[in-house]
Short mmCIF file of C-alpha atoms and ligand atoms in Angstrom, two decimals:
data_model
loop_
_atom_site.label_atom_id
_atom_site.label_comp_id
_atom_site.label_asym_id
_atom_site.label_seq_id
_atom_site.Cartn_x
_atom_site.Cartn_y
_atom_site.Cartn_z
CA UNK F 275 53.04 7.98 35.93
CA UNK F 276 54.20 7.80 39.66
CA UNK F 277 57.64 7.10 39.94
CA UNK F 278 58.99 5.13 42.67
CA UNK F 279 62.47 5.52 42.65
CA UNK F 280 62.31 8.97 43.58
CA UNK F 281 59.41 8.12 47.19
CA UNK F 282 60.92 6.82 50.35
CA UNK F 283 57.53 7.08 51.91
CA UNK F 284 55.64 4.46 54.23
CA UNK F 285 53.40 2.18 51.84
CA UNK F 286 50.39 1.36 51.84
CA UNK F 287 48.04 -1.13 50.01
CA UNK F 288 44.50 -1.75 48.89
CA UNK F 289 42.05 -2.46 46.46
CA UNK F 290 38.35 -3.90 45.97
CA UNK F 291 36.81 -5.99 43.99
CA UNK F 292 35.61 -5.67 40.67
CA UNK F 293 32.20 -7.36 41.67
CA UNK F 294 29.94 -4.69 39.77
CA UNK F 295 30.00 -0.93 40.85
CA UNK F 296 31.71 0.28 44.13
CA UNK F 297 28.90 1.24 46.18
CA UNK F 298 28.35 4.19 49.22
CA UNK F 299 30.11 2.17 51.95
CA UNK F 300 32.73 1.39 49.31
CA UNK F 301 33.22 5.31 48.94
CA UNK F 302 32.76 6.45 52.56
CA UNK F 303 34.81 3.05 54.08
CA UNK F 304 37.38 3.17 52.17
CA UNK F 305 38.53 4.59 48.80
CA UNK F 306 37.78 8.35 49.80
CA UNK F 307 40.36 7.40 52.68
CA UNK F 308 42.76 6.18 50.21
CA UNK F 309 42.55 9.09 47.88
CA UNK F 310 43.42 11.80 50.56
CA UNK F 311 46.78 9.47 51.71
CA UNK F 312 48.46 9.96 47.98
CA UNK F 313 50.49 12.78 49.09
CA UNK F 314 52.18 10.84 51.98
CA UNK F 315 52.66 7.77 51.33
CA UNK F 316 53.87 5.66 48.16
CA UNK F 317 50.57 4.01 47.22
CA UNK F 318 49.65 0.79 45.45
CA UNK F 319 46.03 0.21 44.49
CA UNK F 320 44.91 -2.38 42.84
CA UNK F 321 41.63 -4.25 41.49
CA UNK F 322 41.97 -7.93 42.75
CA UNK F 323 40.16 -9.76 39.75
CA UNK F 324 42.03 -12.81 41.33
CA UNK F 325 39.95 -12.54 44.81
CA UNK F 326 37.16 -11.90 42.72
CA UNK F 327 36.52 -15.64 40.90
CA UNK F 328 36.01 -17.37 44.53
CA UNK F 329 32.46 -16.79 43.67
CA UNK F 330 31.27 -17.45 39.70
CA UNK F 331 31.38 -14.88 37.60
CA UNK F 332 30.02 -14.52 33.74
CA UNK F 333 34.37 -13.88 32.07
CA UNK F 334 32.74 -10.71 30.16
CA UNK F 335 31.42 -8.84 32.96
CA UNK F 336 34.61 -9.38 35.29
CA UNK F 337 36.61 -7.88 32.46
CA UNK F 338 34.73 -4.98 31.99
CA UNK F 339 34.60 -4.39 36.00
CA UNK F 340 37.41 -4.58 36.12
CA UNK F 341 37.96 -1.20 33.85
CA UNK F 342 34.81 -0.01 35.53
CA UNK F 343 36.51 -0.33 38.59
CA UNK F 344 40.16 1.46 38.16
CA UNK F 345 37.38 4.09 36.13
CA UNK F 346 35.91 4.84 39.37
CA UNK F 347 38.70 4.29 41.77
CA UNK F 348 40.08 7.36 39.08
CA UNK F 349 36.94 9.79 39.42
CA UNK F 350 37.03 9.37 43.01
CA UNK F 351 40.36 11.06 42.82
CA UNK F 352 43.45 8.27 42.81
CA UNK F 353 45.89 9.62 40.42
CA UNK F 354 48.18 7.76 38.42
CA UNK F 355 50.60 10.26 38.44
CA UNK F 356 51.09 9.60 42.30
CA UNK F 357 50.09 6.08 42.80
CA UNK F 358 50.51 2.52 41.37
CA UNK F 359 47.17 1.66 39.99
CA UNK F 360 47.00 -2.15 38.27
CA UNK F 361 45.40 -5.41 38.12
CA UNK F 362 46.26 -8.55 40.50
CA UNK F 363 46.27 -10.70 37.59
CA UNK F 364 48.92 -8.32 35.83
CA UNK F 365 51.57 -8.80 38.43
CA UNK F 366 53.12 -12.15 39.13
CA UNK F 367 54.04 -12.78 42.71
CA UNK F 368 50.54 -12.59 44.22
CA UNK F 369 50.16 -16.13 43.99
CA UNK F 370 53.60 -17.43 44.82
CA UNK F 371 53.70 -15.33 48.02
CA UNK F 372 50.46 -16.71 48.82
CA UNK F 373 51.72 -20.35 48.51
CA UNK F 374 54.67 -19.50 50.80
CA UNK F 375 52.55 -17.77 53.62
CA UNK F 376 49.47 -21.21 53.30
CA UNK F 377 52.73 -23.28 54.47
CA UNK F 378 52.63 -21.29 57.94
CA UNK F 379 48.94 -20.71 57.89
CA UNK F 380 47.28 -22.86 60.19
CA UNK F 381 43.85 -24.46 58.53
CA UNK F 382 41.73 -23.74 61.36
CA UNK F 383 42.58 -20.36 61.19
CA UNK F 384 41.29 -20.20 57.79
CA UNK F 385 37.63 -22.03 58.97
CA UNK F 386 37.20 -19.40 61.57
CA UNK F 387 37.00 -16.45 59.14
CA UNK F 388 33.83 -14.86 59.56
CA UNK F 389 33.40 -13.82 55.83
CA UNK F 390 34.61 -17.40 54.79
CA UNK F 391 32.03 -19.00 57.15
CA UNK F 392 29.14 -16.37 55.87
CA UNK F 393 30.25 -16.80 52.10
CA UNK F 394 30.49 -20.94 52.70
CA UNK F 395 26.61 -20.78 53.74
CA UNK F 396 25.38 -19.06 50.85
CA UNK F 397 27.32 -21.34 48.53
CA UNK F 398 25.91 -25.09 47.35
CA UNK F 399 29.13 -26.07 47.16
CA UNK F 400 32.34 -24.37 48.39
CA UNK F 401 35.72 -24.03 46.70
CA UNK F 402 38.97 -24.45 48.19
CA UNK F 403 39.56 -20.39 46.49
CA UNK F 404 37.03 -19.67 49.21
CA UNK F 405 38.45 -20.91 52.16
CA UNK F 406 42.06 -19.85 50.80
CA UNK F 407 41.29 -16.13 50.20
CA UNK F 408 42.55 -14.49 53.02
CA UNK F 409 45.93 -16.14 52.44
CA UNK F 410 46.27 -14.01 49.08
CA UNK F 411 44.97 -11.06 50.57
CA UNK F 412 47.79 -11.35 53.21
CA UNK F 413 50.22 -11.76 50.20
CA UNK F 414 48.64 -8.68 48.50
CA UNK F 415 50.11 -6.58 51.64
CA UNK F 416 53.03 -8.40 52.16
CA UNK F 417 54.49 -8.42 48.59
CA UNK F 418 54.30 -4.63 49.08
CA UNK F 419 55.73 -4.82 52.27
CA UNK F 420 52.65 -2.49 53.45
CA UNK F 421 53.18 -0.56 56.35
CA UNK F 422 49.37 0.50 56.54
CA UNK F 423 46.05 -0.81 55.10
CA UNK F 424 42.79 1.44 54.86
CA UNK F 425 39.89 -0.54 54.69
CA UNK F 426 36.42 -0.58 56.03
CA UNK F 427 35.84 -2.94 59.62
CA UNK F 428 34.98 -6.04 57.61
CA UNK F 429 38.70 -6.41 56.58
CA UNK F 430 39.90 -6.15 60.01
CA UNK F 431 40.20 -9.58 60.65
CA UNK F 432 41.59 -10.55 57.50
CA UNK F 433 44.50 -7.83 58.59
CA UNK F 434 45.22 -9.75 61.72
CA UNK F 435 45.70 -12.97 59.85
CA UNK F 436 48.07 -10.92 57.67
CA UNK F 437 49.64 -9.27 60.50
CA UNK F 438 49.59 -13.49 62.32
CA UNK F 439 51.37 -14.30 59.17
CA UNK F 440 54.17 -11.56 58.99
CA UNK F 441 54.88 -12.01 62.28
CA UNK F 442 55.05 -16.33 61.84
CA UNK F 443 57.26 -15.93 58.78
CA UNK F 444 59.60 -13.23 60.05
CA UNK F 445 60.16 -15.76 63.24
CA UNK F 446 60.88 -18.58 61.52
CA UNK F 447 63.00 -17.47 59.19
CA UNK F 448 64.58 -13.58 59.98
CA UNK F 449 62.83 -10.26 59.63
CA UNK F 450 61.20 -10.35 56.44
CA UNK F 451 58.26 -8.26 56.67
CA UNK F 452 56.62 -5.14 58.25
CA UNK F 453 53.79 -5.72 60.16
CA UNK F 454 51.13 -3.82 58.45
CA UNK F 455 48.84 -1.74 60.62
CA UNK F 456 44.93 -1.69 59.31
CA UNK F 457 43.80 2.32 58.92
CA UNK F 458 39.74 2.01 59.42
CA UNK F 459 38.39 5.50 58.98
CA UNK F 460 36.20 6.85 62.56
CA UNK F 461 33.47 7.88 60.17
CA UNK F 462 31.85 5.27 57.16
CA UNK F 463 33.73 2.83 58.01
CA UNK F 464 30.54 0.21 58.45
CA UNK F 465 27.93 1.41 56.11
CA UNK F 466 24.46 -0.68 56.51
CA UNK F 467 22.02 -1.88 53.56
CA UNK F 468 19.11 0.94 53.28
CA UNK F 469 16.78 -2.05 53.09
CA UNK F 470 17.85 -4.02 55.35
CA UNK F 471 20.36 -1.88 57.92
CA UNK F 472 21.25 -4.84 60.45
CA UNK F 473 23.57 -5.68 57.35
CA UNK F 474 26.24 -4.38 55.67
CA UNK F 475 26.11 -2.15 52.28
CA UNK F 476 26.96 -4.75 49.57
CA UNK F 477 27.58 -5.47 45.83
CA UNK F 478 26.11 -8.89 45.87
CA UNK F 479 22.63 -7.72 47.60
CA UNK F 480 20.14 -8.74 45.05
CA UNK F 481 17.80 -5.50 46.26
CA UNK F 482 19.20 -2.98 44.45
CA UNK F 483 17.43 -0.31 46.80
CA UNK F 484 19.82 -1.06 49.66
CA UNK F 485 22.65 0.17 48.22
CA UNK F 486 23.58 3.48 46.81
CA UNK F 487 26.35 3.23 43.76
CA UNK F 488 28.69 5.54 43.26
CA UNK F 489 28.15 5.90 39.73
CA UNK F 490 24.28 6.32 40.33
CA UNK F 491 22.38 9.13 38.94
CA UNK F 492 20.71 11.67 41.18
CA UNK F 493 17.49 10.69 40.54
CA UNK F 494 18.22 7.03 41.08
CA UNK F 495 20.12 8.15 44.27
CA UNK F 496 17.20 10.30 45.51
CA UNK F 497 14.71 7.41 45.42
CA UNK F 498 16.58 5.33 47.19
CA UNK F 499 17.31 7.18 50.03
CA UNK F 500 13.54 8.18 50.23
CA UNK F 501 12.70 4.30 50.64
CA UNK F 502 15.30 3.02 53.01
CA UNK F 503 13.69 1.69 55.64
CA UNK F 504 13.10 3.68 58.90
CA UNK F 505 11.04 3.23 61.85
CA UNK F 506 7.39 4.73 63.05
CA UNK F 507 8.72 6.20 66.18
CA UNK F 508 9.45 9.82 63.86
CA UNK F 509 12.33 11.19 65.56
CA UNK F 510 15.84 11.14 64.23
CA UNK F 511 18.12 10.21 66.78
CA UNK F 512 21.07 7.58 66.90
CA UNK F 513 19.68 4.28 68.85
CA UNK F 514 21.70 1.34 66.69
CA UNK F 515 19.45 -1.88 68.57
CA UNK F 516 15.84 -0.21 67.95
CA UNK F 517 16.47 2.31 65.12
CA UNK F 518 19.17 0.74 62.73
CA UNK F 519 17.85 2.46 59.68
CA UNK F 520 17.54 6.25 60.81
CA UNK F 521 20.94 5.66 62.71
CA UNK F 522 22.86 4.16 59.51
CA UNK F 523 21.18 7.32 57.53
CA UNK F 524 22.71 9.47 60.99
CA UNK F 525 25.88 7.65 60.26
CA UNK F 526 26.08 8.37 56.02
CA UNK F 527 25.10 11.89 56.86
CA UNK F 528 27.81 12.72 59.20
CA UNK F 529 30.34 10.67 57.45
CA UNK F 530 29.96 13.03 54.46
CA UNK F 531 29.29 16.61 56.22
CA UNK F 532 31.18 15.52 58.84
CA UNK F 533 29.15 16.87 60.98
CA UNK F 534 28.79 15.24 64.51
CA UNK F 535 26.18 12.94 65.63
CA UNK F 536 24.94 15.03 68.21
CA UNK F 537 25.09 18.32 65.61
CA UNK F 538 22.78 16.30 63.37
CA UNK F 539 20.39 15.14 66.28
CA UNK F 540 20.24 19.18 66.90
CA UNK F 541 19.59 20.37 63.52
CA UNK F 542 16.70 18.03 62.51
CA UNK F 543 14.79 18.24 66.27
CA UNK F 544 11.35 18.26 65.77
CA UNK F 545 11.29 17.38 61.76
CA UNK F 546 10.03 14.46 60.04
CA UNK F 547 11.89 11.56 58.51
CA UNK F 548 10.60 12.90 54.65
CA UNK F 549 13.22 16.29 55.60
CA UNK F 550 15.91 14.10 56.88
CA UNK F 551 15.76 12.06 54.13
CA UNK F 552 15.89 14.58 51.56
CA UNK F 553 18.75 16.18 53.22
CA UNK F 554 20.79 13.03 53.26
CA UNK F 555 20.43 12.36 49.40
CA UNK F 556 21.10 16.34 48.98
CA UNK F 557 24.56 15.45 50.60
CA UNK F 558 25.47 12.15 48.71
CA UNK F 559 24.31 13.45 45.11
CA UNK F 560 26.68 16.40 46.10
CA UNK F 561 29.87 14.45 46.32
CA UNK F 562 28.96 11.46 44.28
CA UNK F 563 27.64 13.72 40.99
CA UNK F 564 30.90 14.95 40.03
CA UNK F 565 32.20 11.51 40.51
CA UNK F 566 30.03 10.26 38.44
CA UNK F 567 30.75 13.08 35.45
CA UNK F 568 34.34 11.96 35.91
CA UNK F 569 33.59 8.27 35.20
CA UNK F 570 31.60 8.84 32.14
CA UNK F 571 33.95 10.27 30.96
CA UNK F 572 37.20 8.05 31.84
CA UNK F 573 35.27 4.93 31.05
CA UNK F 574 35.26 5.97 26.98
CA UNK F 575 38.94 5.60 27.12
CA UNK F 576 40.02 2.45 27.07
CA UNK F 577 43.47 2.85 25.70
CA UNK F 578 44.13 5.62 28.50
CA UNK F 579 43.14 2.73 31.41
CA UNK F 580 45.20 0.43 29.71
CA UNK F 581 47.76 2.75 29.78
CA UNK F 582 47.56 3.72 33.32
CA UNK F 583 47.14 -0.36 34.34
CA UNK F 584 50.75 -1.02 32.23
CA UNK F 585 52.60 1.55 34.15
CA UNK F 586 50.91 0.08 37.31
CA UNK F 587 51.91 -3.28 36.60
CA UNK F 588 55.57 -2.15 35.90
CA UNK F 589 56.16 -0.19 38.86
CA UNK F 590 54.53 -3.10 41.01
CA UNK F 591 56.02 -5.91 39.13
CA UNK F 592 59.51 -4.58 39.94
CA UNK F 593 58.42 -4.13 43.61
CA UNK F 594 56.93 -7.67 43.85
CA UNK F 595 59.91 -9.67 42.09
CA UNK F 596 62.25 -7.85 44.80
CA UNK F 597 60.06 -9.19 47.53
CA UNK F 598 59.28 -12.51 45.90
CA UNK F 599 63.22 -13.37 45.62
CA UNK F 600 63.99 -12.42 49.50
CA UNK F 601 61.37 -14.82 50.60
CA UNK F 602 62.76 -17.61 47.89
CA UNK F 603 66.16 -16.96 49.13
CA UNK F 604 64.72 -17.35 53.14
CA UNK F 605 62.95 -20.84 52.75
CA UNK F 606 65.69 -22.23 50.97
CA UNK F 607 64.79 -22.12 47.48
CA UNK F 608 67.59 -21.97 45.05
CA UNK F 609 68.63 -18.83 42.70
CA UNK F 610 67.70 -19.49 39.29
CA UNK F 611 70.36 -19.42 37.14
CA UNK F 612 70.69 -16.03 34.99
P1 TYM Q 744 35.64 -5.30 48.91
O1 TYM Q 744 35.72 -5.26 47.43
O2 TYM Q 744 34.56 -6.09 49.53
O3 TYM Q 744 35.52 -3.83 49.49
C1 TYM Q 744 36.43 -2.79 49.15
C2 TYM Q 744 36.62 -1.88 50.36
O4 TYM Q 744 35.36 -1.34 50.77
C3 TYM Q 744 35.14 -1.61 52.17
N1 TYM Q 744 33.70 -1.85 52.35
C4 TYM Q 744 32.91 -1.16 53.19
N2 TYM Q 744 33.18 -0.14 54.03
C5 TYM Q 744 32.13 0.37 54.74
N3 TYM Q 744 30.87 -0.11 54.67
C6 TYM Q 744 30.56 -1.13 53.84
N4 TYM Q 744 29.31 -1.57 53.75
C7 TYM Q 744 31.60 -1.71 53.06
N5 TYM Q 744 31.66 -2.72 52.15
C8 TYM Q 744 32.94 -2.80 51.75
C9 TYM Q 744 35.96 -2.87 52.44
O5 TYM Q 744 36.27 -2.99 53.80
C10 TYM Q 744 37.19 -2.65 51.57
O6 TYM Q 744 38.13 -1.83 52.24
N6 TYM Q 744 39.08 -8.56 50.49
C11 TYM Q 744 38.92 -7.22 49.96
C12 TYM Q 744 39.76 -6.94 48.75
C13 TYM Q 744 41.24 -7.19 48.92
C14 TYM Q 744 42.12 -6.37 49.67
C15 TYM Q 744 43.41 -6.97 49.53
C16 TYM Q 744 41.95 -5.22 50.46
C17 TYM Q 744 41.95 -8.19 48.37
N7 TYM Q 744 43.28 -8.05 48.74
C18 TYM Q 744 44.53 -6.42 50.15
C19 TYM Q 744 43.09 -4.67 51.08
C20 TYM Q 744 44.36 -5.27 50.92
C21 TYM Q 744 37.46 -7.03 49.56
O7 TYM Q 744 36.78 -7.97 49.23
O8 TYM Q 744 37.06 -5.73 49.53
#
């Protein structure tokens, strides 16, 4: 498993979710980014369970996301033997960071979120977990002491509460923290709902056709790509306000060849949408088949994840107490006796 002690590399941090199966924009925004940065930087990824109960969830099915999850952040290439992979709820210090940094965090920051704000309207009643979620997010990264962050744009303004946050503690009471920088990939980094492409990609859309997952078969993957939704103008260009679905299919399409816009625009001059499309699932069942070999087979082996999220949570435990006891020390809390 990786070993710390021997990496003085910059950190970074991430995880997702384990809200169901990662999807395309999952893939292209973010952990295909994270898997080519193991080799220079000391990496922690991580499946935040604890972010995940803000909205209900049935206990059985988080659990077994959550396996499903590290089993797919594995086939899409993060390696235990060069990163920390665990569970939030595994490592304590999450929580009592997050505590600390809600002390400094002004409330109306919080209220302004625009995912707290879009999450609040869809709920019938909203939980305090809700509205305090980017808080723990920001003690994710800062536990870590993350120098960088890949994620896809609709984390960006969590980062600059995080980055608000590092900057309020490390005033008030002496450099403390880095300021973590947020890495959002140029290509995939906003990938749309084939159904409905003025939104994003998402696990919680209840029609499955708009997204692709990553652990969908090629037949599943083929049919949805030949019903996402175009337009009955016929030609395939990029024009985001009148054509939102061809130019999200432009956008997948180059993220994974990438090829450039305007190279794409070239190459299918003059053909229909039925050739485009069938290029563009062509492309995703070529990278996300062998991903999907790779989970069937890592998701058998139970005892091997749990193996992999112990030496996670040891290598990020020891990271996280060593944070947690600087900060204690800085407000004024008192050692505890040994
Ligand atoms: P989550 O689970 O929603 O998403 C995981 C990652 O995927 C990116 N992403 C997308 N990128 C492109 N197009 C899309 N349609 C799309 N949908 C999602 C997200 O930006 C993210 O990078 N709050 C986080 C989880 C989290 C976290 C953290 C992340 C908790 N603590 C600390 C980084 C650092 C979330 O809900 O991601």
């Amino acid at each position: 498993m990786a070993d710390s002690a021997a990496i003085s590399k910059p950190v970074i941090l991430t995880g997702a979710q384990p809200t169901g199966r990662l999807h395309l924009g999952n893939y292209l925004g973010a952990v295909r980014n994270w898997s080519a940065m193991q080799n220079d930087y000391e990496c922690y990824f991580f499946v935040t369970n604890q972010h995940a109960i803000t909205l209900p969830k049935v206990p059985a099915e988080l659990r077994k996301n959550t396996y499903s999850c590290l089993a797919q952040y594995m086939a899409c290439g993060l390696d235990p033997e060069k990163s920390h992979l665990f569970v939030q709820s595994h490592v304590y210090g999450h929580n009592e960071l997050a505590w600390v940094l809600s002390c400094i965090c002004p409330l109306g920051q919080l209220e302004r979120m625009t995912q707290f704000k879009d999450k609040a309207k869809k709920q019938i009643s909203v939980n305090s977990g809700l509205l305090f979620y980017p808080v723990l997010m920001a003690a994710d990264i800062l536990l870590y002491n993350a120098h960088v962050v890949p994620v896809g744009e609709d984390q960006k303004q969590h980062l600059e509460l995080t980055r608000d946050l590092a900057e309020k503690f490390n005033a008030t009471y002496s450099p403390t923290f880095n300021v973590p920088e947020p890495y959002i990939g140029k290509a995939g980094a906003r990938v749309m709902s084939l159904q409905n492409p003025n939104s994003k990609m998402s696990k919680s859309d209840p029609n499955q056709l708009g997204t692709v997952d990553l652990i969908d078969t090629a037949d599943v993957i083929r049919k949805k790509i030949m019903s996402a939704v175009t337009d009955s103008e016929g030609s395939i260009r990029v024009d985001a306000e009148n054509k939102p679905g061809v130019t999200n299919l432009i956008s997948i399409y180059s993220a994974i060849t990438e090829k450039s816009v305007a190279a794409i625009e070239d190459e299918f001059a003059g053909k229909g949408y039925g050739d485009f499309k069938k290029t563009v699932a062509d492309a995703i069942i070529a990278v996300l088949d062998p991903v999907r070999q790779r989970y069937d087979e890592l998701i058998k082996n139970q005892g091997y994840l749990d193996e992999v999220l112990k030496a996670g949570a040891e290598a990020a435990q020891k990271t996280a107490w060593k944070t947690l006891s600087k900060v204690y020390r800085k407000v004024g809390f008192p050692e505890r006796a040994r």
